[in-house]
PDB file of C-alpha atoms and ligand atoms in Angstrom:
ATOM      1  CA  UNK A   1      -6.800  22.331  10.048  1.00  0.00           C
ATOM      2  CA  UNK A   2      -8.473  21.978  13.312  1.00  0.00           C
ATOM      3  CA  UNK A   3      -6.738  19.108  15.688  1.00  0.00           C
ATOM      4  CA  UNK A   4      -8.773  17.135  17.771  1.00  0.00           C
ATOM      5  CA  UNK A   5      -7.102  14.097  19.482  1.00  0.00           C
ATOM      6  CA  UNK A   6      -9.655  11.284  19.024  1.00  0.00           C
ATOM      7  CA  UNK A   7     -10.394   8.384  21.482  1.00  0.00           C
ATOM      8  CA  UNK A   8     -10.685   5.111  20.586  1.00  0.00           C
ATOM      9  CA  UNK A   9     -12.460   2.163  22.764  1.00  0.00           C
ATOM     10  CA  UNK A  10     -10.468  -0.787  21.044  1.00  0.00           C
ATOM     11  CA  UNK A  11     -10.611  -5.065  21.734  1.00  0.00           C
ATOM     12  CA  UNK A  12      -8.991  -7.423  20.306  1.00  0.00           C
ATOM     13  CA  UNK A  13     -12.239  -8.686  18.568  1.00  0.00           C
ATOM     14  CA  UNK A  14     -12.671  -5.670  16.334  1.00  0.00           C
ATOM     15  CA  UNK A  15     -11.239  -5.824  12.617  1.00  0.00           C
ATOM     16  CA  UNK A  16      -8.325  -4.767  11.134  1.00  0.00           C
ATOM     17  CA  UNK A  17      -9.126  -1.658   8.855  1.00  0.00           C
ATOM     18  CA  UNK A  18      -7.043  -1.767   5.751  1.00  0.00           C
ATOM     19  CA  UNK A  19      -7.586   1.214   2.859  1.00  0.00           C
ATOM     20  CA  UNK A  20      -6.315   2.641  -0.376  1.00  0.00           C
ATOM     21  CA  UNK A  21      -6.709   4.539  -3.061  1.00  0.00           C
ATOM     22  CA  UNK A  22      -7.932   1.234  -5.226  1.00  0.00           C
ATOM     23  CA  UNK A  23      -7.434  -2.141  -4.994  1.00  0.00           C
ATOM     24  CA  UNK A  24      -4.055  -2.036  -5.038  1.00  0.00           C
ATOM     25  CA  UNK A  25      -3.844  -2.535  -1.244  1.00  0.00           C
ATOM     26  CA  UNK A  26      -5.293  -5.339  -1.777  1.00  0.00           C
ATOM     27  CA  UNK A  27      -1.693  -6.998  -1.778  1.00  0.00           C
ATOM     28  CA  UNK A  28      -1.016  -5.690   1.411  1.00  0.00           C
ATOM     29  CA  UNK A  29      -4.512  -7.331   2.368  1.00  0.00           C
ATOM     30  CA  UNK A  30      -3.707 -11.100   1.262  1.00  0.00           C
ATOM     31  CA  UNK A  31      -0.179 -10.734   3.447  1.00  0.00           C
ATOM     32  CA  UNK A  32      -2.059  -9.898   6.378  1.00  0.00           C
ATOM     33  CA  UNK A  33      -4.467 -12.319   6.135  1.00  0.00           C
ATOM     34  CA  UNK A  34      -2.338 -15.659   4.406  1.00  0.00           C
ATOM     35  CA  UNK A  35       0.229 -14.905   8.210  1.00  0.00           C
ATOM     36  CA  UNK A  36      -3.039 -13.661  10.365  1.00  0.00           C
ATOM     37  CA  UNK A  37      -5.990 -16.047   9.386  1.00  0.00           C
ATOM     38  CA  UNK A  38      -7.717 -15.341  12.358  1.00  0.00           C
ATOM     39  CA  UNK A  39      -8.141 -11.623  12.197  1.00  0.00           C
ATOM     40  CA  UNK A  40     -11.558 -10.252  11.211  1.00  0.00           C
ATOM     41  CA  UNK A  41     -10.697  -7.371   8.117  1.00  0.00           C
ATOM     42  CA  UNK A  42     -12.805  -4.804   6.810  1.00  0.00           C
ATOM     43  CA  UNK A  43     -11.195  -2.775   4.033  1.00  0.00           C
ATOM     44  CA  UNK A  44     -11.783  -0.177   1.658  1.00  0.00           C
ATOM     45  CA  UNK A  45     -10.358   0.902  -2.349  1.00  0.00           C
ATOM     46  CA  UNK A  46     -11.646   4.118  -2.708  1.00  0.00           C
ATOM     47  CA  UNK A  47     -11.330   3.965  -6.304  1.00  0.00           C
ATOM     48  CA  UNK A  48     -13.277   6.110  -7.302  1.00  0.00           C
ATOM     49  CA  UNK A  49     -10.644   8.469  -6.294  1.00  0.00           C
ATOM     50  CA  UNK A  50      -7.979   6.772  -8.288  1.00  0.00           C
ATOM     51  CA  UNK A  51      -5.041   7.996  -8.343  1.00  0.00           C
ATOM     52  CA  UNK A  52      -3.723   9.663  -5.181  1.00  0.00           C
ATOM     53  CA  UNK A  53      -0.347  10.091  -7.009  1.00  0.00           C
ATOM     54  CA  UNK A  54      -0.953  12.914  -9.302  1.00  0.00           C
ATOM     55  CA  UNK A  55      -2.502  14.576  -6.253  1.00  0.00           C
ATOM     56  CA  UNK A  56      -1.665  17.343  -4.293  1.00  0.00           C
ATOM     57  CA  UNK A  57      -0.093  16.410  -0.778  1.00  0.00           C
ATOM     58  CA  UNK A  58      -3.714  18.113   1.273  1.00  0.00           C
ATOM     59  CA  UNK A  59      -5.943  16.847  -0.764  1.00  0.00           C
ATOM     60  CA  UNK A  60      -4.164  12.823   0.233  1.00  0.00           C
ATOM     61  CA  UNK A  61      -4.685  13.809   3.899  1.00  0.00           C
ATOM     62  CA  UNK A  62      -7.863  14.337   3.407  1.00  0.00           C
ATOM     63  CA  UNK A  63      -8.717  11.259   1.186  1.00  0.00           C
ATOM     64  CA  UNK A  64      -6.761   9.858   3.962  1.00  0.00           C
ATOM     65  CA  UNK A  65      -8.650  10.634   7.086  1.00  0.00           C
ATOM     66  CA  UNK A  66     -12.727  10.653   5.276  1.00  0.00           C
ATOM     67  CA  UNK A  67     -11.079   6.265   4.992  1.00  0.00           C
ATOM     68  CA  UNK A  68     -10.073   6.762   8.470  1.00  0.00           C
ATOM     69  CA  UNK A  69     -12.904   8.663   9.789  1.00  0.00           C
ATOM     70  CA  UNK A  70     -15.074   5.419   8.131  1.00  0.00           C
ATOM     71  CA  UNK A  71     -13.080   2.531   9.416  1.00  0.00           C
ATOM     72  CA  UNK A  72     -13.000   3.782  12.827  1.00  0.00           C
ATOM     73  CA  UNK A  73     -17.177   3.825  12.062  1.00  0.00           C
ATOM     74  CA  UNK A  74     -17.045   0.044  11.411  1.00  0.00           C
ATOM     75  CA  UNK A  75     -14.556   0.139  15.106  1.00  0.00           C
ATOM     76  CA  UNK A  76     -11.319  -1.109  13.726  1.00  0.00           C
ATOM     77  CA  UNK A  77      -9.286  -1.594  16.565  1.00  0.00           C
ATOM     78  CA  UNK A  78      -5.745  -0.971  14.033  1.00  0.00           C
ATOM     79  CA  UNK A  79      -5.639   0.318  10.461  1.00  0.00           C
ATOM     80  CA  UNK A  80      -3.248   0.083   8.165  1.00  0.00           C
ATOM     81  CA  UNK A  81      -2.990   2.584   4.915  1.00  0.00           C
ATOM     82  CA  UNK A  82      -2.273   0.485   2.385  1.00  0.00           C
ATOM     83  CA  UNK A  83      -0.244   2.628   0.594  1.00  0.00           C
ATOM     84  CA  UNK A  84       2.756   4.905   0.020  1.00  0.00           C
ATOM     85  CA  UNK A  85       1.224   8.043  -1.341  1.00  0.00           C
ATOM     86  CA  UNK A  86      -1.287   7.930   1.450  1.00  0.00           C
ATOM     87  CA  UNK A  87       1.473   6.463   3.916  1.00  0.00           C
ATOM     88  CA  UNK A  88       4.031   9.617   3.526  1.00  0.00           C
ATOM     89  CA  UNK A  89       1.605  12.182   2.460  1.00  0.00           C
ATOM     90  CA  UNK A  90      -0.534  11.788   6.066  1.00  0.00           C
ATOM     91  CA  UNK A  91       0.882   9.083   7.650  1.00  0.00           C
ATOM     92  CA  UNK A  92       2.181  11.481  10.801  1.00  0.00           C
ATOM     93  CA  UNK A  93      -1.079  13.204  10.895  1.00  0.00           C
ATOM     94  CA  UNK A  94      -3.068  10.321  11.618  1.00  0.00           C
ATOM     95  CA  UNK A  95      -0.283   9.315  14.033  1.00  0.00           C
ATOM     96  CA  UNK A  96      -1.129  12.910  15.890  1.00  0.00           C
ATOM     97  CA  UNK A  97      -4.951  12.773  15.986  1.00  0.00           C
ATOM     98  CA  UNK A  98      -6.368   9.236  16.334  1.00  0.00           C
ATOM     99  CA  UNK A  99      -5.005   6.986  19.712  1.00  0.00           C
ATOM    100  CA  UNK A 100      -5.242   3.608  17.985  1.00  0.00           C
ATOM    101  CA  UNK A 101      -2.215   1.697  16.272  1.00  0.00           C
ATOM    102  CA  UNK A 102      -1.760   3.403  12.590  1.00  0.00           C
ATOM    103  CA  UNK A 103       0.672   1.102  10.583  1.00  0.00           C
ATOM    104  CA  UNK A 104       2.183   2.550   6.676  1.00  0.00           C
ATOM    105  CA  UNK A 105       3.794   1.612   3.657  1.00  0.00           C
ATOM    106  CA  UNK A 106       7.191   2.833   2.202  1.00  0.00           C
ATOM    107  CA  UNK A 107       9.215   2.123  -0.691  1.00  0.00           C
ATOM    108  CA  UNK A 108      11.452  -0.992   0.805  1.00  0.00           C
ATOM    109  CA  UNK A 109      14.218   1.619  -0.328  1.00  0.00           C
ATOM    110  CA  UNK A 110      16.741   0.371   2.886  1.00  0.00           C
ATOM    111  CA  UNK A 111      17.420  -3.997   1.763  1.00  0.00           C
ATOM    112  CA  UNK A 112      17.683  -2.566  -2.099  1.00  0.00           C
ATOM    113  CA  UNK A 113      20.515  -0.164  -0.209  1.00  0.00           C
ATOM    114  CA  UNK A 114      22.448  -2.217   1.937  1.00  0.00           C
ATOM    115  CA  UNK A 115      22.359  -5.647  -1.078  1.00  0.00           C
ATOM    116  CA  UNK A 116      23.073  -3.512  -4.741  1.00  0.00           C
ATOM    117  CA  UNK A 117      26.511  -4.693  -5.823  1.00  0.00           C
ATOM    118  CA  UNK A 118      26.115  -1.792  -9.280  1.00  0.00           C
ATOM    119  CA  UNK A 119      25.130   0.951  -6.060  1.00  0.00           C
ATOM    120  CA  UNK A 120      22.438   1.207  -8.653  1.00  0.00           C
ATOM    121  CA  UNK A 121      18.935   0.783  -8.166  1.00  0.00           C
ATOM    122  CA  UNK A 122      15.874   1.649  -9.420  1.00  0.00           C
ATOM    123  CA  UNK A 123      12.828   2.671  -7.765  1.00  0.00           C
ATOM    124  CA  UNK A 124       8.478   3.193  -9.437  1.00  0.00           C
ATOM    125  CA  UNK A 125       6.441   4.307  -7.002  1.00  0.00           C
ATOM    126  CA  UNK A 126       3.587   7.904  -7.772  1.00  0.00           C
ATOM    127  CA  UNK A 127       4.788  11.167  -7.516  1.00  0.00           C
ATOM    128  CA  UNK A 128       2.876  11.808  -4.384  1.00  0.00           C
ATOM    129  CA  UNK A 129       5.450   9.090  -2.950  1.00  0.00           C
ATOM    130  CA  UNK A 130       8.361  10.397  -4.921  1.00  0.00           C
ATOM    131  CA  UNK A 131       7.660  14.157  -3.527  1.00  0.00           C
ATOM    132  CA  UNK A 132       7.778  13.972  -0.396  1.00  0.00           C
ATOM    133  CA  UNK A 133       9.441  14.672   2.559  1.00  0.00           C
ATOM    134  CA  UNK A 134       8.755  11.220   4.022  1.00  0.00           C
ATOM    135  CA  UNK A 135      10.522   9.663   0.655  1.00  0.00           C
ATOM    136  CA  UNK A 136      13.449  12.034   1.377  1.00  0.00           C
ATOM    137  CA  UNK A 137      13.750  11.866   4.596  1.00  0.00           C
ATOM    138  CA  UNK A 138      14.200   7.854   4.259  1.00  0.00           C
ATOM    139  CA  UNK A 139      16.485   8.104   1.021  1.00  0.00           C
ATOM    140  CA  UNK A 140      18.897   9.438   2.239  1.00  0.00           C
ATOM    141  CA  UNK A 141      19.576   7.810   5.645  1.00  0.00           C
ATOM    142  CA  UNK A 142      19.504   5.148   4.040  1.00  0.00           C
ATOM    143  CA  UNK A 143      20.395   5.322   0.043  1.00  0.00           C
ATOM    144  CA  UNK A 144      23.289   8.227   0.363  1.00  0.00           C
ATOM    145  CA  UNK A 145      26.447   6.651  -1.939  1.00  0.00           C
ATOM    146  CA  UNK A 146      24.511   4.841  -3.814  1.00  0.00           C
ATOM    147  CA  UNK A 147      22.816   6.279  -7.578  1.00  0.00           C
ATOM    148  CA  UNK A 148      18.549   6.192  -6.439  1.00  0.00           C
ATOM    149  CA  UNK A 149      16.713   6.147 -10.227  1.00  0.00           C
ATOM    150  CA  UNK A 150      13.681   6.950  -8.998  1.00  0.00           C
ATOM    151  CA  UNK A 151      10.433   7.388 -11.864  1.00  0.00           C
ATOM    152  CA  UNK A 152       6.872   7.904 -11.299  1.00  0.00           C
ATOM    153  CA  UNK A 153       4.483   5.071 -12.379  1.00  0.00           C
ATOM    154  CA  UNK A 154       2.012   7.799 -14.601  1.00  0.00           C
ATOM    155  CA  UNK A 155      -0.838   5.609 -15.715  1.00  0.00           C
ATOM    156  CA  UNK A 156       0.282   2.696 -13.967  1.00  0.00           C
ATOM    157  CA  UNK A 157      -2.484   2.629 -11.297  1.00  0.00           C
ATOM    158  CA  UNK A 158      -5.615   4.221 -13.846  1.00  0.00           C
ATOM    159  CA  UNK A 159      -4.622   0.766 -16.141  1.00  0.00           C
ATOM    160  CA  UNK A 160      -4.803  -1.529 -13.141  1.00  0.00           C
ATOM    161  CA  UNK A 161      -7.791  -0.030 -12.544  1.00  0.00           C
ATOM    162  CA  UNK A 162      -9.315  -0.055 -15.447  1.00  0.00           C
ATOM    163  CA  UNK A 163      -8.862  -3.635 -15.241  1.00  0.00           C
ATOM    164  CA  UNK A 164      -6.026  -3.547 -18.079  1.00  0.00           C
ATOM    165  CA  UNK A 165      -3.324  -5.513 -15.705  1.00  0.00           C
ATOM    166  CA  UNK A 166      -2.138  -7.524 -19.033  1.00  0.00           C
ATOM    167  CA  UNK A 167      -2.568  -5.352 -21.082  1.00  0.00           C
ATOM    168  CA  UNK A 168      -0.104  -4.660 -24.311  1.00  0.00           C
ATOM    169  CA  UNK A 169      -0.297  -1.124 -22.992  1.00  0.00           C
ATOM    170  CA  UNK A 170       1.370  -1.399 -19.571  1.00  0.00           C
ATOM    171  CA  UNK A 171       3.630  -4.037 -21.802  1.00  0.00           C
ATOM    172  CA  UNK A 172       4.296  -0.234 -23.538  1.00  0.00           C
ATOM    173  CA  UNK A 173       3.987   2.139 -20.719  1.00  0.00           C
ATOM    174  CA  UNK A 174       6.795  -0.420 -18.295  1.00  0.00           C
ATOM    175  CA  UNK A 175       9.374  -0.700 -21.081  1.00  0.00           C
ATOM    176  CA  UNK A 176       9.780   2.780 -20.967  1.00  0.00           C
ATOM    177  CA  UNK A 177      10.223   3.354 -16.992  1.00  0.00           C
ATOM    178  CA  UNK A 178      12.665   0.355 -17.127  1.00  0.00           C
ATOM    179  CA  UNK A 179      15.034   1.294 -20.241  1.00  0.00           C
ATOM    180  CA  UNK A 180      16.475   4.061 -18.395  1.00  0.00           C
ATOM    181  CA  UNK A 181      16.681   1.702 -15.487  1.00  0.00           C
ATOM    182  CA  UNK A 182      18.183  -0.841 -16.718  1.00  0.00           C
ATOM    183  CA  UNK A 183      21.073   1.815 -19.060  1.00  0.00           C
ATOM    184  CA  UNK A 184      22.314   2.409 -15.267  1.00  0.00           C
ATOM    185  CA  UNK A 185      22.617  -1.147 -14.462  1.00  0.00           C
ATOM    186  CA  UNK A 186      20.129  -1.479 -11.929  1.00  0.00           C
ATOM    187  CA  UNK A 187      20.562  -4.923 -10.156  1.00  0.00           C
ATOM    188  CA  UNK A 188      17.010  -4.248  -7.390  1.00  0.00           C
ATOM    189  CA  UNK A 189      14.326  -2.462  -8.516  1.00  0.00           C
ATOM    190  CA  UNK A 190      11.845  -1.358  -5.403  1.00  0.00           C
ATOM    191  CA  UNK A 191       8.015  -0.950  -6.171  1.00  0.00           C
ATOM    192  CA  UNK A 192       6.701   1.496  -4.267  1.00  0.00           C
ATOM    193  CA  UNK A 193       3.114   0.839  -4.766  1.00  0.00           C
ATOM    194  CA  UNK A 194       0.906  -1.204  -3.698  1.00  0.00           C
ATOM    195  CA  UNK A 195      -0.932  -1.665  -7.387  1.00  0.00           C
ATOM    196  CA  UNK A 196       2.232  -2.278  -8.626  1.00  0.00           C
ATOM    197  CA  UNK A 197       3.335  -6.443  -6.802  1.00  0.00           C
ATOM    198  CA  UNK A 198       0.490  -7.240  -9.584  1.00  0.00           C
ATOM    199  CA  UNK A 199       2.949  -6.701 -12.044  1.00  0.00           C
ATOM    200  CA  UNK A 200       6.037  -8.743 -10.732  1.00  0.00           C
ATOM    201  CA  UNK A 201       5.181 -11.923 -12.941  1.00  0.00           C
ATOM    202  CA  UNK A 202       5.241  -9.554 -16.193  1.00  0.00           C
ATOM    203  CA  UNK A 203       7.855  -7.408 -14.078  1.00  0.00           C
ATOM    204  CA  UNK A 204      10.069 -10.914 -14.115  1.00  0.00           C
ATOM    205  CA  UNK A 205       9.933 -11.191 -17.881  1.00  0.00           C
ATOM    206  CA  UNK A 206      11.126  -8.116 -18.683  1.00  0.00           C
ATOM    207  CA  UNK A 207      13.912  -7.514 -16.507  1.00  0.00           C
ATOM    208  CA  UNK A 208      17.188  -9.589 -16.653  1.00  0.00           C
ATOM    209  CA  UNK A 209      17.636 -12.079 -14.130  1.00  0.00           C
ATOM    210  CA  UNK A 210      20.307 -10.542 -12.381  1.00  0.00           C
ATOM    211  CA  UNK A 211      17.702  -7.836 -10.832  1.00  0.00           C
ATOM    212  CA  UNK A 212      16.066  -8.913  -8.063  1.00  0.00           C
ATOM    213  CA  UNK A 213      12.107  -7.195  -7.587  1.00  0.00           C
ATOM    214  CA  UNK A 214      11.767  -5.841  -3.569  1.00  0.00           C
ATOM    215  CA  UNK A 215       8.171  -4.790  -2.582  1.00  0.00           C
ATOM    216  CA  UNK A 216       7.144  -4.331   1.056  1.00  0.00           C
ATOM    217  CA  UNK A 217       4.172  -6.584   1.736  1.00  0.00           C
ATOM    218  CA  UNK A 218       5.264  -9.352   3.619  1.00  0.00           C
ATOM    219  CA  UNK A 219       7.249  -6.638   5.859  1.00  0.00           C
ATOM    220  CA  UNK A 220       3.685  -4.885   6.520  1.00  0.00           C
ATOM    221  CA  UNK A 221       2.376  -8.344   7.702  1.00  0.00           C
ATOM    222  CA  UNK A 222       4.707  -8.814   9.812  1.00  0.00           C
ATOM    223  CA  UNK A 223       4.571  -5.131  11.177  1.00  0.00           C
ATOM    224  CA  UNK A 224       0.754  -5.382  11.133  1.00  0.00           C
ATOM    225  CA  UNK A 225       1.009  -8.714  13.216  1.00  0.00           C
ATOM    226  CA  UNK A 226       3.906  -7.152  16.133  1.00  0.00           C
ATOM    227  CA  UNK A 227       2.079  -4.458  16.659  1.00  0.00           C
ATOM    228  CA  UNK A 228      -1.397  -6.551  17.524  1.00  0.00           C
ATOM    229  CA  UNK A 229       1.358  -8.924  19.790  1.00  0.00           C
ATOM    230  CA  UNK A 230       2.216  -5.587  21.693  1.00  0.00           C
ATOM    231  CA  UNK A 231      -0.456  -4.285  22.446  1.00  0.00           C
ATOM    232  CA  UNK A 232      -1.954  -7.351  23.252  1.00  0.00           C
ATOM    233  CA  UNK A 233      -4.839  -6.988  20.665  1.00  0.00           C
ATOM    234  CA  UNK A 234      -4.279 -10.446  18.909  1.00  0.00           C
ATOM    235  CA  UNK A 235      -7.846 -12.019  17.719  1.00  0.00           C
ATOM    236  CA  UNK A 236      -7.589 -15.435  20.137  1.00  0.00           C
ATOM    237  CA  UNK A 237     -11.298 -16.503  19.014  1.00  0.00           C
ATOM    238  CA  UNK A 238     -10.999 -19.154  16.807  1.00  0.00           C
ATOM    239  CA  UNK A 239     -14.334 -19.036  14.765  1.00  0.00           C
ATOM    240  CA  UNK A 240     -13.843 -18.016  11.016  1.00  0.00           C
ATOM    241  CA  UNK A 241     -12.635 -14.030  10.708  1.00  0.00           C
ATOM    242  CA  UNK A 242     -15.347 -11.767   8.572  1.00  0.00           C
ATOM    243  CA  UNK A 243     -13.798 -10.482   6.295  1.00  0.00           C
ATOM    244  CA  UNK A 244     -15.450  -7.635   4.096  1.00  0.00           C
ATOM    245  CA  UNK A 245     -13.362  -5.498   0.624  1.00  0.00           C
ATOM    246  CA  UNK A 246     -15.095  -2.252  -0.307  1.00  0.00           C
ATOM    247  CA  UNK A 247     -15.097  -0.430  -3.074  1.00  0.00           C
ATOM    248  CA  UNK A 248     -16.901   3.008  -4.013  1.00  0.00           C
ATOM    249  CA  UNK A 249     -15.866   2.004  -7.941  1.00  0.00           C
ATOM    250  CA  UNK A 250     -15.722  -1.308  -9.945  1.00  0.00           C
ATOM    251  CA  UNK A 251     -16.865  -4.502  -8.483  1.00  0.00           C
ATOM    252  CA  UNK A 252     -16.041  -6.795 -11.467  1.00  0.00           C
ATOM    253  CA  UNK A 253     -12.403  -5.447 -11.279  1.00  0.00           C
ATOM    254  CA  UNK A 254     -12.620  -5.732  -7.231  1.00  0.00           C
ATOM    255  CA  UNK A 255     -13.491  -8.868  -7.554  1.00  0.00           C
ATOM    256  CA  UNK A 256     -11.281 -10.487 -10.475  1.00  0.00           C
ATOM    257  CA  UNK A 257      -7.930  -9.266  -8.524  1.00  0.00           C
ATOM    258  CA  UNK A 258      -9.085 -11.335  -5.526  1.00  0.00           C
ATOM    259  CA  UNK A 259      -9.764 -14.271  -7.685  1.00  0.00           C
ATOM    260  CA  UNK A 260     -13.577 -13.879  -6.373  1.00  0.00           C
ATOM    261  CA  UNK A 261     -12.374 -15.331  -2.976  1.00  0.00           C
ATOM    262  CA  UNK A 262     -13.536 -12.850  -0.542  1.00  0.00           C
ATOM    263  CA  UNK A 263     -16.828 -11.026   0.620  1.00  0.00           C
ATOM    264  CA  UNK A 264     -16.848  -7.530  -1.192  1.00  0.00           C
ATOM    265  CA  UNK A 265     -19.622  -5.146  -1.547  1.00  0.00           C
ATOM    266  CA  UNK A 266     -20.288  -1.599  -2.822  1.00  0.00           C
ATOM    267  CA  UNK A 267     -20.054   1.086  -0.488  1.00  0.00           C
ATOM    268  CA  UNK A 268     -20.637   5.176  -1.508  1.00  0.00           C
ATOM    269  CA  UNK A 269     -17.998   6.793   0.392  1.00  0.00           C
TER     270      UNK A 269
HETATM  271  N1  DGL B   1      -1.885   1.923  -3.983  1.00  0.00           N
HETATM  272  C1  DGL B   1      -1.571   3.433  -4.373  1.00  0.00           C
HETATM  273  C2  DGL B   1       0.316   3.631  -3.809  1.00  0.00           C
HETATM  274  O1  DGL B   1       0.668   2.371  -3.121  1.00  0.00           O
HETATM  275  C3  DGL B   1      -1.844   4.151  -5.769  1.00  0.00           C
HETATM  276  C4  DGL B   1      -1.222   5.337  -5.663  1.00  0.00           C
HETATM  277  C5  DGL B   1      -2.674   6.250  -5.925  1.00  0.00           C
HETATM  278  O2  DGL B   1      -3.606   5.942  -6.273  1.00  0.00           O
HETATM  279  O3  DGL B   1      -1.765   6.688  -7.148  1.00  0.00           O
HETATM  280  O4  DGL B   1       1.332   4.313  -3.823  1.00  0.00           O
END
């Protein structure tokens, strides 16, 4: 691939850009908006191309570049890759080729590995994340001596993207993924996909009380704040921010997951 370092002029009043393969990264957007209520935000839900998790790494990279270019065209000052699959497969390339800050999200193996008493943790993530070099590196670094039960969440993202979050189909799928982990006595379940926090109410009903669920949403929002502070890019304006969420798929499903609280629009990208 041709390498071209792209320079971007950045001002603190520009928006934060967030992208995901679909509506899952809205779980990250909500954490960011809660922590940084002054910030203008632009969100891209690439639902037309969801799921990313089953695609080859080269295609995940191309889709991540496409989303990044669009967020740059829209004047973003920082980009949050609100997708574990895109982070683990593309963030190194994005950081090397564009001179604005990128925040990524990775499965939070470290806190689970540090705190487990049974020395066994479960991780639910996409095939693209679990097979990535970055995931293996993180896992080797923090989870040596810990049994990590990896489970590909095949089918979960398509169900969420088609509005079947609370369906019997979802319950059956989750049961089949959790059973092998529970047999091995996990005490932490790491959610390695930004779609999965929407499953937490259902997962809490299905898991024993002594299994804790970990997701990285708040940590990503805190990291976004820290990086904006470091680069003097926090928006100091006091007027209410502009928040726009674009989808190239169903707006109904996006609006439902957002409880109709934010401005959304269809965009062909
Ligand atoms: N939200 C994406 C992630 O965090 C979902 C991946 C997919 O589209 O398969 O990995």
